[in-house]
Tab-separated table of C-alpha atoms and ligand atoms in Angstrom:
chain	number	residue	atom	x	y	z
A	767	MET	CA	74.973	74.733	104.915
A	768	ILE	CA	77.719	74.876	103.042
A	769	PRO	CA	77.769	77.367	100.381
A	770	PHE	CA	80.648	74.468	98.538
A	771	ALA	CA	79.560	71.279	100.605
A	772	ASP	CA	80.630	68.727	97.116
A	773	LEU	CA	84.398	70.213	98.994
A	774	ALA	CA	85.539	69.657	102.464
A	775	LEU	CA	89.564	69.996	104.365
A	776	ASN	CA	89.985	66.741	104.546
A	777	ILE	CA	92.133	67.537	108.252
A	778	PRO	CA	92.980	64.048	109.110
A	779	GLU	CA	92.589	63.416	112.225
A	780	THR	CA	95.166	63.227	115.554
A	781	ARG	CA	95.391	62.938	119.410
A	782	LYS	CA	98.283	65.789	119.169
A	783	PRO	CA	97.569	68.654	119.649
A	784	ARG	CA	96.322	70.676	116.571
A	785	VAL	CA	97.544	73.569	116.374
A	786	VAL	CA	95.921	76.219	113.186
A	787	ILE	CA	97.595	79.017	111.444
A	788	ILE	CA	95.673	81.208	109.264
A	789	GLY	CA	98.759	82.608	107.231
A	790	GLY	CA	101.781	81.541	105.414
A	791	GLY	CA	103.788	85.112	106.333
A	792	PHE	CA	106.672	86.313	108.122
A	793	GLY	CA	104.813	85.573	111.146
A	794	GLY	CA	103.006	82.370	110.115
A	795	ILE	CA	106.134	80.633	108.484
A	796	ASN	CA	108.704	81.076	111.698
A	797	LEU	CA	106.149	79.635	113.810
A	798	ALA	CA	105.324	76.770	111.532
A	799	LYS	CA	109.334	75.998	111.429
A	800	LYS	CA	110.016	76.275	115.119
A	801	LEU	CA	106.737	73.345	115.495
A	802	ARG	CA	107.923	71.145	112.630
A	803	GLY	CA	108.824	68.013	115.251
A	804	LYS	CA	106.936	68.894	118.090
A	805	ASN	CA	104.266	66.333	119.057
A	806	PHE	CA	101.826	68.940	117.052
A	807	GLN	CA	99.655	68.258	113.555
A	808	VAL	CA	100.058	71.609	112.218
A	809	VAL	CA	97.470	73.100	110.191
A	810	MET	CA	97.821	75.856	107.492
A	811	PHE	CA	95.692	77.945	105.748
A	812	ASP	CA	95.848	81.058	103.645
A	813	LYS	CA	94.464	82.363	100.739
A	814	GLN	CA	97.650	82.197	98.605
A	815	ASN	CA	99.426	78.709	97.929
A	816	TYR	CA	103.048	81.089	98.478
A	817	HIS	CA	104.703	82.992	101.072
A	818	GLY	CA	105.422	86.535	99.519
A	819	PHE	CA	109.024	88.735	100.275
A	820	TRP	CA	106.515	92.236	100.409
A	821	PRO	CA	110.037	94.172	100.800
A	822	LEU	CA	110.817	93.319	97.351
A	823	LEU	CA	107.363	93.772	95.259
A	824	TYR	CA	108.415	97.506	93.727
A	825	GLN	CA	111.097	95.897	91.968
A	826	VAL	CA	107.759	93.001	90.460
A	827	ALA	CA	106.355	96.268	89.881
A	828	THR	CA	108.421	97.855	88.542
A	829	ALA	CA	109.694	95.219	85.873
A	830	GLY	CA	112.964	94.355	87.848
A	831	LEU	CA	112.176	90.782	89.076
A	832	GLU	CA	109.659	87.687	88.458
A	833	PRO	CA	107.093	86.853	90.455
A	834	ASP	CA	108.659	83.796	91.187
A	835	ALA	CA	111.645	85.210	92.222
A	836	ILE	CA	109.704	86.833	95.995
A	837	ALA	CA	107.858	83.826	95.817
A	838	GLU	CA	108.332	80.018	97.706
A	839	PRO	CA	105.493	78.082	97.642
A	840	LEU	CA	103.686	76.833	100.830
A	841	ARG	CA	103.992	73.018	100.225
A	842	LYS	CA	107.350	73.151	98.587
A	843	LEU	CA	108.348	75.253	101.763
A	844	PHE	CA	106.494	72.492	104.183
A	845	GLY	CA	106.804	69.013	102.503
A	846	SER	CA	105.051	65.523	103.931
A	847	ASP	CA	108.556	64.515	103.408
A	848	ASN	CA	110.360	66.506	105.744
A	849	TYR	CA	107.607	67.981	108.036
A	850	GLU	CA	105.355	64.813	109.784
A	851	ASP	CA	101.499	65.832	110.192
A	852	PHE	CA	101.199	68.858	108.732
A	853	HIS	CA	98.504	70.482	106.094
A	854	PHE	CA	98.666	73.412	103.823
A	855	ARG	CA	94.401	74.397	103.296
A	856	LEU	CA	94.731	77.087	99.953
A	857	VAL	CA	91.569	78.476	101.394
A	858	LYS	CA	90.596	82.392	102.819
A	859	VAL	CA	89.365	81.433	106.968
A	860	LYS	CA	85.445	83.766	107.434
A	861	SER	CA	85.442	83.427	110.918
A	862	VAL	CA	86.338	81.879	114.054
A	863	ASN	CA	84.888	80.955	117.357
A	864	PRO	CA	86.793	81.215	119.922
A	865	VAL	CA	84.276	79.465	122.093
A	866	THR	CA	83.665	76.510	120.408
A	867	LYS	CA	87.341	76.466	119.483
A	868	ILE	CA	86.837	75.781	115.352
A	869	VAL	CA	87.520	77.868	112.477
A	870	HIS	CA	85.204	78.707	109.775
A	871	THR	CA	85.962	78.401	106.088
A	872	LEU	CA	83.881	78.191	103.051
A	873	VAL	CA	84.809	74.547	102.210
A	874	GLY	CA	84.352	73.494	105.924
A	875	ASP	CA	84.388	73.579	109.581
A	876	LEU	CA	87.856	72.263	111.606
A	877	LYS	CA	88.110	72.938	115.449
A	878	TYR	CA	91.645	73.884	117.433
A	879	ASP	CA	93.340	73.574	119.852
A	880	TYR	CA	95.758	76.616	119.413
A	881	LEU	CA	94.927	78.957	117.025
A	882	VAL	CA	97.221	81.236	115.197
A	883	ILE	CA	96.367	84.059	113.495
A	884	ALA	CA	99.081	85.698	111.694
A	885	THR	CA	97.027	87.304	108.442
A	886	GLY	CA	99.073	90.687	108.179
A	887	THR	CA	97.439	93.576	107.165
A	888	LYS	CA	95.016	94.621	104.339
A	889	THR	CA	95.374	98.651	101.882
A	890	ASN	CA	93.863	100.272	103.943
A	891	TYR	CA	91.978	103.836	101.604
A	892	PHE	CA	90.312	105.317	104.767
A	893	GLY	CA	87.169	105.129	103.233
A	894	ASN	CA	87.524	106.819	100.118
A	895	ASP	CA	85.622	104.332	97.592
A	896	GLN	CA	86.655	106.316	95.237
A	897	ILE	CA	90.358	106.360	95.549
A	898	LYS	CA	89.699	102.605	96.303
A	899	LYS	CA	87.781	101.780	92.829
A	900	PHE	CA	90.428	104.079	90.857
A	901	SER	CA	93.757	103.625	91.830
A	902	PHE	CA	96.662	101.550	91.880
A	903	PRO	CA	97.117	99.118	95.624
A	904	LEU	CA	100.666	97.894	95.770
A	905	LYS	CA	100.379	94.633	98.354
A	906	GLN	CA	100.295	91.626	96.769
A	907	ILE	CA	101.625	89.770	93.692
A	908	PRO	CA	99.052	90.612	91.642
A	909	ASP	CA	99.032	94.873	92.508
A	910	ALA	CA	102.354	94.605	91.217
A	911	LEU	CA	101.324	93.020	88.317
A	912	ASN	CA	99.376	94.897	87.450
A	913	LEU	CA	101.429	98.235	87.932
A	914	ARG	CA	104.015	96.455	85.417
A	915	SER	CA	100.590	96.099	82.524
A	916	GLN	CA	99.183	99.952	83.415
A	917	MET	CA	103.309	101.285	83.840
A	918	LEU	CA	104.043	99.219	80.192
A	919	GLN	CA	100.119	100.109	78.504
A	920	CYS	CA	100.513	103.268	79.355
A	921	PHE	CA	103.976	103.698	77.578
A	922	GLU	CA	102.782	101.411	74.855
A	923	GLN	CA	99.711	103.922	74.750
A	924	ALA	CA	102.025	107.219	74.646
A	925	SER	CA	103.843	106.317	71.764
A	926	MET	CA	100.690	106.014	69.811
A	927	THR	CA	98.484	109.448	71.157
A	928	PRO	CA	99.148	112.065	68.586
A	929	ASP	CA	97.174	114.525	71.952
A	930	PRO	CA	99.948	115.896	74.019
A	931	GLU	CA	97.508	116.263	77.316
A	932	THR	CA	96.196	112.559	76.576
A	933	GLN	CA	100.005	111.821	76.538
A	934	GLN	CA	101.377	114.051	79.572
A	935	SER	CA	98.810	111.926	81.404
A	936	LEU	CA	99.920	108.145	80.404
A	937	MET	CA	103.130	109.858	81.462
A	938	ASN	CA	101.968	111.269	84.905
A	939	PHE	CA	102.409	108.980	88.125
A	940	VAL	CA	101.284	109.688	90.809
A	941	ILE	CA	102.379	108.259	94.236
A	942	VAL	CA	100.934	108.478	97.274
A	943	GLY	CA	102.525	108.031	100.849
A	944	GLY	CA	105.755	108.888	101.448
A	945	GLY	CA	106.571	105.733	103.593
A	946	PRO	CA	109.461	102.800	102.081
A	947	THR	CA	106.847	102.028	99.871
A	948	GLY	CA	106.583	104.735	97.743
A	949	VAL	CA	110.013	105.541	98.237
A	950	GLU	CA	111.437	102.706	96.876
A	951	LEU	CA	108.598	103.073	94.110
A	952	ALA	CA	109.377	106.611	93.158
A	953	GLY	CA	113.307	105.629	93.173
A	954	ALA	CA	112.562	101.846	91.003
A	955	LEU	CA	110.679	104.510	87.502
A	956	ALA	CA	112.769	106.994	88.425
A	957	GLU	CA	115.532	105.324	87.568
A	958	MET	CA	113.667	103.806	84.195
A	959	LYS	CA	113.490	107.207	83.294
A	960	ARG	CA	116.871	107.358	83.384
A	961	HIS	CA	118.834	104.132	81.741
A	962	VAL	CA	115.662	102.250	80.363
A	963	LEU	CA	112.684	104.224	79.019
A	964	PRO	CA	115.009	105.883	76.455
A	965	SER	CA	116.612	103.543	74.025
A	966	ASP	CA	112.225	101.552	74.350
A	967	TYR	CA	110.914	104.024	73.217
A	968	PRO	CA	113.476	106.317	71.640
A	969	GLY	CA	109.595	108.169	69.291
A	970	VAL	CA	107.936	109.549	72.930
A	971	ASN	CA	109.947	112.045	74.784
A	972	ILE	CA	110.814	111.159	77.525
A	973	ASN	CA	111.806	114.206	79.416
A	974	LYS	CA	108.179	114.721	80.055
A	975	MET	CA	107.282	111.708	82.152
A	976	ASN	CA	106.871	112.999	85.594
A	977	ILE	CA	106.863	110.984	88.728
A	978	TYR	CA	105.258	113.158	92.213
A	979	LEU	CA	105.200	111.351	95.740
A	980	VAL	CA	102.797	112.473	97.115
A	981	GLU	CA	103.477	112.388	101.713
A	982	GLY	CA	101.225	113.534	104.303
A	983	MET	CA	103.522	114.515	107.241
A	984	ASP	CA	106.485	116.503	107.147
A	985	ARG	CA	109.104	114.086	106.452
A	986	LEU	CA	108.845	110.680	104.271
A	987	LEU	CA	110.075	107.991	105.348
A	988	PRO	CA	108.044	108.802	108.662
A	989	PRO	CA	109.498	105.528	110.802
A	990	MET	CA	113.008	106.396	109.811
A	991	SER	CA	115.442	108.579	111.967
A	992	LYS	CA	114.991	112.436	111.107
A	993	GLU	CA	118.554	111.899	108.950
A	994	SER	CA	117.905	109.421	106.966
A	995	SER	CA	114.278	111.352	106.372
A	996	GLU	CA	116.122	114.155	104.642
A	997	LYS	CA	118.814	112.139	102.830
A	998	THR	CA	116.242	110.529	101.019
A	999	TYR	CA	114.755	113.535	100.363
A	1000	LYS	CA	117.711	114.644	98.971
A	1001	TYR	CA	118.677	111.550	96.667
A	1002	LEU	CA	114.877	111.553	95.644
A	1003	LYS	CA	115.117	115.160	94.172
A	1004	HIS	CA	118.318	114.400	92.190
A	1005	LEU	CA	117.061	111.207	90.439
A	1006	GLY	CA	113.862	114.441	89.732
A	1007	VAL	CA	110.946	113.000	91.282
A	1008	ASN	CA	109.088	115.836	92.299
A	1009	VAL	CA	108.541	115.696	96.320
A	1010	THR	CA	104.882	117.362	98.298
A	1011	LEU	CA	104.775	116.687	101.204
A	1012	ASN	CA	102.480	118.197	104.471
A	1013	THR	CA	99.572	117.484	101.733
A	1014	LEU	CA	96.667	114.713	100.782
A	1015	VAL	CA	95.435	113.498	98.009
A	1016	GLU	CA	92.111	114.468	98.710
A	1017	SER	CA	90.500	112.494	95.368
A	1018	TYR	CA	91.192	111.074	92.102
A	1019	ASP	CA	88.868	110.163	89.518
A	1020	GLY	CA	90.217	108.347	87.137
A	1021	GLU	CA	91.931	111.103	85.170
A	1022	VAL	CA	92.836	113.850	87.947
A	1023	ALA	CA	94.503	113.648	91.774
A	1024	VAL	CA	93.571	116.512	93.069
A	1025	LEU	CA	95.734	117.395	96.091
A	1026	LYS	CA	94.475	119.401	99.646
A	1027	ASN	CA	97.362	121.493	98.607
A	1028	GLY	CA	95.102	122.124	95.255
A	1029	ASP	CA	97.243	121.851	93.133
A	1030	ARG	CA	95.081	119.160	90.550
A	1031	ILE	CA	97.543	116.392	88.336
A	1032	HIS	CA	96.331	114.926	85.392
A	1033	THR	CA	96.732	111.741	85.471
A	1034	ASN	CA	96.630	107.919	83.501
A	1035	THR	CA	98.304	105.839	87.499
A	1036	LEU	CA	98.110	106.464	90.670
A	1037	ILE	CA	99.506	104.268	93.184
A	1038	TRP	CA	98.085	103.586	96.796
A	1039	ALA	CA	100.490	103.262	99.037
A	1040	ALA	CA	99.744	105.126	101.536
A	1041	GLY	CA	97.967	103.235	104.564
A	1042	VAL	CA	97.273	99.752	105.816
A	1043	ALA	CA	94.885	97.663	108.139
A	1044	GLY	CA	94.970	95.008	109.704
A	1045	ALA	CA	93.607	92.477	108.238
A	1046	LEU	CA	90.499	91.182	110.669
A	1047	ILE	CA	89.048	87.742	110.951
A	1048	ASP	CA	85.232	88.127	112.349
A	1049	GLY	CA	84.349	86.393	115.115
A	1050	LEU	CA	86.114	87.514	118.176
A	1051	PRO	CA	84.322	90.151	120.556
A	1052	PRO	CA	85.064	93.475	119.289
A	1053	GLU	CA	87.145	94.182	123.062
A	1054	THR	CA	89.920	92.173	121.605
A	1055	VAL	CA	90.427	94.557	119.348
A	1056	GLU	CA	92.098	98.318	119.023
A	1057	ARG	CA	92.733	100.656	116.015
A	1058	GLY	CA	92.248	97.331	113.264
A	1059	ARG	CA	94.655	94.871	114.849
A	1060	ILE	CA	93.791	92.780	117.388
A	1061	LEU	CA	94.858	92.928	121.316
A	1062	VAL	CA	97.367	90.680	122.783
A	1063	ASN	CA	99.023	89.716	125.848
A	1064	GLU	CA	103.215	89.360	126.530
A	1065	TYR	CA	103.234	86.442	124.922
A	1066	ASN	CA	100.710	87.159	122.078
A	1067	GLN	CA	97.990	85.506	123.652
A	1068	VAL	CA	94.237	87.112	122.514
A	1069	LEU	CA	92.904	88.791	125.507
A	1070	GLY	CA	90.509	86.812	127.345
A	1071	TYR	CA	91.544	83.178	125.024
A	1072	PRO	CA	94.839	81.885	126.520
A	1073	GLU	CA	94.480	79.256	123.410
A	1074	VAL	CA	94.428	82.540	120.412
A	1075	PHE	CA	97.193	83.634	119.974
A	1076	ALA	CA	98.045	86.489	117.259
A	1077	ILE	CA	100.927	87.766	115.340
A	1078	GLY	CA	103.048	89.633	113.148
A	1079	ASP	CA	100.741	93.316	112.224
A	1080	ILE	CA	97.973	92.006	113.492
A	1081	ALA	CA	99.269	91.882	116.829
A	1082	LEU	CA	98.769	95.232	119.019
A	1083	MET	CA	101.424	94.237	122.059
A	1084	LYS	CA	101.786	97.835	123.871
A	1085	THR	CA	104.943	97.411	125.856
A	1086	ASP	CA	106.335	100.133	127.653
A	1087	LYS	CA	109.223	100.761	125.054
A	1088	TRP	CA	106.745	100.284	122.209
A	1089	PRO	CA	103.111	101.207	123.689
A	1090	LYS	CA	101.529	102.145	120.262
A	1091	GLY	CA	102.953	98.851	119.412
A	1092	HIS	CA	105.731	97.344	117.324
A	1093	PRO	CA	106.083	98.600	114.027
A	1094	GLY	CA	104.889	96.932	111.175
A	1095	VAL	CA	107.232	95.453	109.490
A	1096	ALA	CA	108.764	91.961	109.216
A	1097	GLN	CA	111.197	91.925	112.434
A	1098	PRO	CA	108.489	91.438	114.686
A	1099	ALA	CA	106.446	89.069	112.666
A	1100	ILE	CA	109.076	86.795	112.336
A	1101	GLN	CA	110.432	87.114	115.730
A	1102	GLN	CA	106.688	86.644	117.624
A	1103	GLY	CA	106.392	83.677	115.146
A	1104	GLN	CA	109.898	81.339	116.175
A	1105	LEU	CA	109.135	82.749	120.230
A	1106	LEU	CA	105.516	80.845	120.278
A	1107	GLY	CA	106.683	78.230	118.535
A	1108	LYS	CA	108.491	77.794	121.531
A	1109	ASN	CA	105.919	78.874	123.812
A	1110	LEU	CA	103.664	77.011	122.267
A	1111	VAL	CA	106.237	73.567	122.886
A	1112	ARG	CA	105.910	74.749	127.039
A	1113	LEU	CA	102.672	75.175	127.320
A	1114	GLN	CA	102.189	71.652	126.397
A	1115	ARG	CA	104.957	70.314	129.228
A	1116	ASN	CA	103.041	73.459	131.427
A	1117	GLU	CA	106.127	75.789	131.876
A	1118	PRO	CA	106.495	78.852	132.500
A	1119	LEU	CA	105.696	81.447	129.301
A	1120	GLN	CA	108.557	83.331	127.610
A	1121	PRO	CA	107.424	87.273	127.178
A	1122	PHE	CA	108.071	89.260	124.323
A	1123	GLU	CA	110.994	90.705	123.368
A	1124	TYR	CA	111.343	93.095	120.555
A	1125	THR	CA	114.560	93.018	119.293
A	1126	ASP	CA	115.219	96.181	116.535
A	1127	LYS	CA	117.853	95.581	114.039
A	1128	GLY	CA	117.200	98.318	112.257
A	1129	SER	CA	115.862	100.372	108.997
A	1130	LEU	CA	116.899	100.488	104.968
A	1131	ALA	CA	115.704	102.050	102.701
A	1132	ILE	CA	117.166	101.961	98.593
A	1133	ILE	CA	116.181	105.458	96.386
A	1134	GLY	CA	118.729	104.151	93.655
A	1135	ARG	CA	121.318	102.351	92.484
A	1136	ASN	CA	123.944	103.030	95.081
A	1137	GLN	CA	121.942	105.319	97.525
A	1138	ALA	CA	120.424	103.857	100.224
A	1139	VAL	CA	119.549	104.516	104.101
A	1140	ALA	CA	120.586	102.621	106.719
A	1141	ASP	CA	119.612	103.385	110.544
A	1142	LEU	CA	121.362	100.891	112.751
A	1143	PRO	CA	121.214	100.089	116.648
A	1144	GLY	CA	122.861	102.398	118.419
A	1145	ASN	CA	121.925	105.207	116.403
A	1146	MET	CA	123.794	104.374	113.735
A	1147	HIS	CA	122.576	105.909	110.691
A	1148	PHE	CA	123.876	105.539	106.694
A	1149	GLY	CA	123.496	106.612	103.602
A	1150	GLY	CA	124.772	106.215	100.047
A	1151	PHE	CA	127.268	103.034	98.571
A	1152	ILE	CA	127.029	101.762	102.136
A	1153	ALA	CA	123.761	101.871	103.047
A	1154	TRP	CA	123.305	100.332	99.816
A	1155	ALA	CA	125.484	97.330	99.817
A	1156	ILE	CA	123.814	96.525	103.707
A	1157	TRP	CA	119.859	97.232	101.472
A	1158	LEU	CA	121.337	95.027	99.025
A	1159	PHE	CA	123.190	91.707	101.268
A	1160	VAL	CA	120.561	92.710	104.023
A	1161	HIS	CA	117.213	91.458	101.435
A	1162	VAL	CA	119.140	88.712	99.239
A	1163	MET	CA	120.139	86.877	102.708
A	1164	ALA	CA	116.457	87.277	104.173
A	1165	LEU	CA	114.181	85.405	101.064
A	1166	VAL	CA	113.289	82.027	101.792
A	1167	GLY	CA	114.931	79.754	99.200
A	1168	PHE	CA	118.531	78.946	97.388
A	1169	ARG	CA	117.253	79.092	94.589
A	1170	ASN	CA	114.779	82.717	94.980
A	1171	LYS	CA	118.147	84.132	96.682
A	1172	LEU	CA	120.913	82.958	93.490
A	1173	VAL	CA	117.760	84.608	90.861
A	1174	VAL	CA	117.411	87.364	92.645
A	1175	LEU	CA	121.722	88.123	93.250
A	1176	SER	CA	121.731	86.927	89.264
A	1177	ASN	CA	119.219	89.471	88.298
A	1178	TRP	CA	120.641	92.330	90.420
A	1179	VAL	CA	124.253	91.442	89.054
A	1180	TYR	CA	123.107	91.672	85.637
A	1181	LYS	CA	121.032	94.895	86.171
A	1182	PHE	CA	123.926	96.910	87.736
A	1183	PHE	CA	126.557	96.120	84.451
A	1184	THR	CA	123.836	96.528	81.850
A	1185	TYR	CA	121.031	98.906	83.983
A	1186	GLU	CA	118.790	97.011	82.202
A	1187	ASN	CA	114.626	96.044	83.691
A	1188	GLY	CA	114.930	92.167	81.871
A	1189	THR	CA	111.490	91.615	82.922
A	1190	ARG	CA	109.494	94.478	81.123
A	1191	LEU	CA	106.277	91.674	80.041
A	1192	ILE	CA	102.208	92.671	79.807
A	1193	ILE	CA	102.516	89.356	80.777
A	1194	ARG	CA	98.274	89.815	81.478
A	1195	PRO	CA	96.681	92.769	80.053
A	1196	PHE	CA	95.626	94.755	81.908
A	1197	VAL	CA	92.916	97.723	82.928
A	1198	ARG	CA	91.864	99.121	85.667
A	1199	LYS	CA	87.362	99.436	86.116
A	1200	GLY	CA	86.369	102.466	84.375
A	1201	ASP	CA	89.137	103.168	82.007
A	1202	ARG	CA	87.208	103.421	78.943
A	1203	ALA	CA	90.921	104.421	77.016
A	1204	LYS	CA	92.746	102.558	78.440
A	1205	GLN	CA	90.876	99.500	77.106
A	1206	ARG	CA	89.548	100.369	73.387
A	1207	PHE	CA	93.434	101.038	73.672
A	1208	VAL	CA	93.793	97.185	74.614
A	1209	ASP	CA	90.699	95.715	72.653
A	1210	GLN	CA	92.838	96.396	69.959
A	1211	TYR	CA	95.701	94.543	69.995
A	1212	ASN	CA	94.279	92.376	72.945
A	1213	THR	CA	91.315	89.827	70.635
A	1214	ASP	CA	91.396	86.641	68.839
B	2126	FAD	C1	105.149	96.624	100.005
B	2126	FAD	C2	105.183	96.136	100.626
B	2126	FAD	C3	106.405	96.443	100.984
B	2126	FAD	C4	107.617	96.422	102.618
B	2126	FAD	N1	107.809	96.540	102.846
B	2126	FAD	C5	108.859	95.825	103.884
B	2126	FAD	C6	110.008	96.496	103.744
B	2126	FAD	O1	110.916	96.572	103.201
B	2126	FAD	N2	110.508	95.800	105.857
B	2126	FAD	C7	110.487	95.510	106.305
B	2126	FAD	O2	110.417	94.640	107.249
B	2126	FAD	N3	108.683	94.834	106.127
B	2126	FAD	C8	107.783	95.757	104.691
B	2126	FAD	N4	107.056	95.030	104.449
B	2126	FAD	C9	106.297	94.887	105.983
B	2126	FAD	C10	105.955	93.653	105.676
B	2126	FAD	O3	105.826	93.520	105.030
B	2126	FAD	C11	104.889	93.222	107.279
B	2126	FAD	O4	105.755	93.797	108.259
B	2126	FAD	C12	105.258	91.008	107.203
B	2126	FAD	O5	105.238	90.607	105.896
B	2126	FAD	C13	104.365	90.738	108.244
B	2126	FAD	O6	104.287	89.240	108.565
B	2126	FAD	P1	103.289	88.235	108.728
B	2126	FAD	O7	102.920	87.275	109.312
B	2126	FAD	O8	102.242	90.127	109.939
B	2126	FAD	O9	101.577	89.710	108.098
B	2126	FAD	P2	102.314	89.144	106.397
B	2126	FAD	O10	103.223	88.763	105.954
B	2126	FAD	O11	101.352	89.357	105.506
B	2126	FAD	O12	100.884	87.298	105.798
B	2126	FAD	C14	100.195	87.579	106.323
B	2126	FAD	C15	99.160	86.061	105.364
B	2126	FAD	O13	97.706	86.028	105.946
B	2126	FAD	C16	96.944	85.352	105.059
B	2126	FAD	N5	95.879	85.727	105.137
B	2126	FAD	C17	94.828	86.652	104.825
B	2126	FAD	N6	94.062	87.353	105.551
B	2126	FAD	C18	93.730	85.988	105.441
B	2126	FAD	C19	92.193	84.717	105.050
B	2126	FAD	N7	91.514	85.288	106.242
B	2126	FAD	N8	92.689	83.589	105.220
B	2126	FAD	C20	93.383	82.572	105.309
B	2126	FAD	N9	95.166	83.944	104.929
B	2126	FAD	C21	95.222	84.655	105.773
B	2126	FAD	C22	98.320	86.112	103.963
B	2126	FAD	O14	97.477	85.318	101.998
B	2126	FAD	C23	99.358	86.634	103.962
B	2126	FAD	O15	100.325	84.963	103.024
B	2126	FAD	C24	106.606	95.415	103.243
B	2126	FAD	C25	104.725	95.113	103.474
B	2126	FAD	C26	104.560	95.233	102.084
B	2126	FAD	C27	102.943	95.003	101.976
């Protein structure tokens, strides 16, 4: 029995082949764009009604941007006036049956001719339930808003807390994971410490604010070049971030983070940016899944099921050049979505499919004002202002929608001249489960 029998997917019957895309991320939207005007009915399922531009999520968390600047409603992208026979439904796909060719949701089932799984990743806590319970992830817009509320509430609370130890714990921020998200977040917090927080909280000694960045490997930004890692380390040190390498965070009970090297940090805020795992969907046989990703051939076809495809972060395509699969960044997802759009047309025409070949356009990470690192094709590495300017340009251009480009650009220009993070709003108070002190703090102002 369907538990939500009062709802229905309501997808019209069609004579055209039906392509069901699960996920409106980088892979899903680029595929859907390519199928516009072709002889398919396209159905997109996503558990959020927007496409998120995750590279700028940390700026929402650190009060630099509002969420609507980094997201685009999927119905706006593919509205019926400009895309015939496109259907979006806000549902979470529960499972698929590749034998009967059916997608299952709690609202109903849908038969497909072609299925594309483009579900990306979810936060990976590596089985540590305690860290999962008490830490702050940064994967979706609600996570960023929770983190923003937490950070601002910590300073509000610190301004009214006479006990020095409690105050210190409120002003200690531990970021776990020295990949791009951890590095960019650490840099943004350090910039706030310099330019924003002292004038916002004149009664609080902001020098006591500590930002810790803990990385398990021997360098920051492990996927990037050694030059970029070293520069990033130097920039963050210069900004006052406490960087610890070769160390894991072993436990966190909401009060103390215990590191493998024996260090103990009292903190109200531990941010988990240490890993992701594929957002798998039930129903595919176990032999099609390896290391949490779906095994695909060079056409993104799931092994054994020629009508089922996986693209983007969820897909594991092993090649001679990329034996462990492509990096979990936006470009492989974009390029695979675009190629699959062309290949589905070829499949309909019984033409041979084109194999996927990844064009690596390089990697970028920003640390602070005039400070970024860039690894570009041709073994070129840049740091400082040049890399920073490239980062700004690439990110504005990559944003989906003219409005978003304009809003982000104007925010950055404003920030550049004023040193202001313009959106320091606690839009909705957030209290992590089990944080009784924060709950009491929020209750005293957030009651009718
Ligand atoms: C904080 C952060 C920072 C990043 N920074 C960078 C960066 O600087 N540069 C870079 O290149 N990459 C960056 N990435 C990685 C990049 O965002 C991903 O590689 C890219 O989003 C992968 O695209 P995708 O289409 O595979 O998945 P996504 O873009 O994640 O899209 C997956 C979609 O599937 C939906 N979905 C998942 N499960 C279900 C389900 N069961 N039912 C319905 N819908 C479902 C989700 O809601 C989502 O909309 C970052 C990622 C994060 C989280």
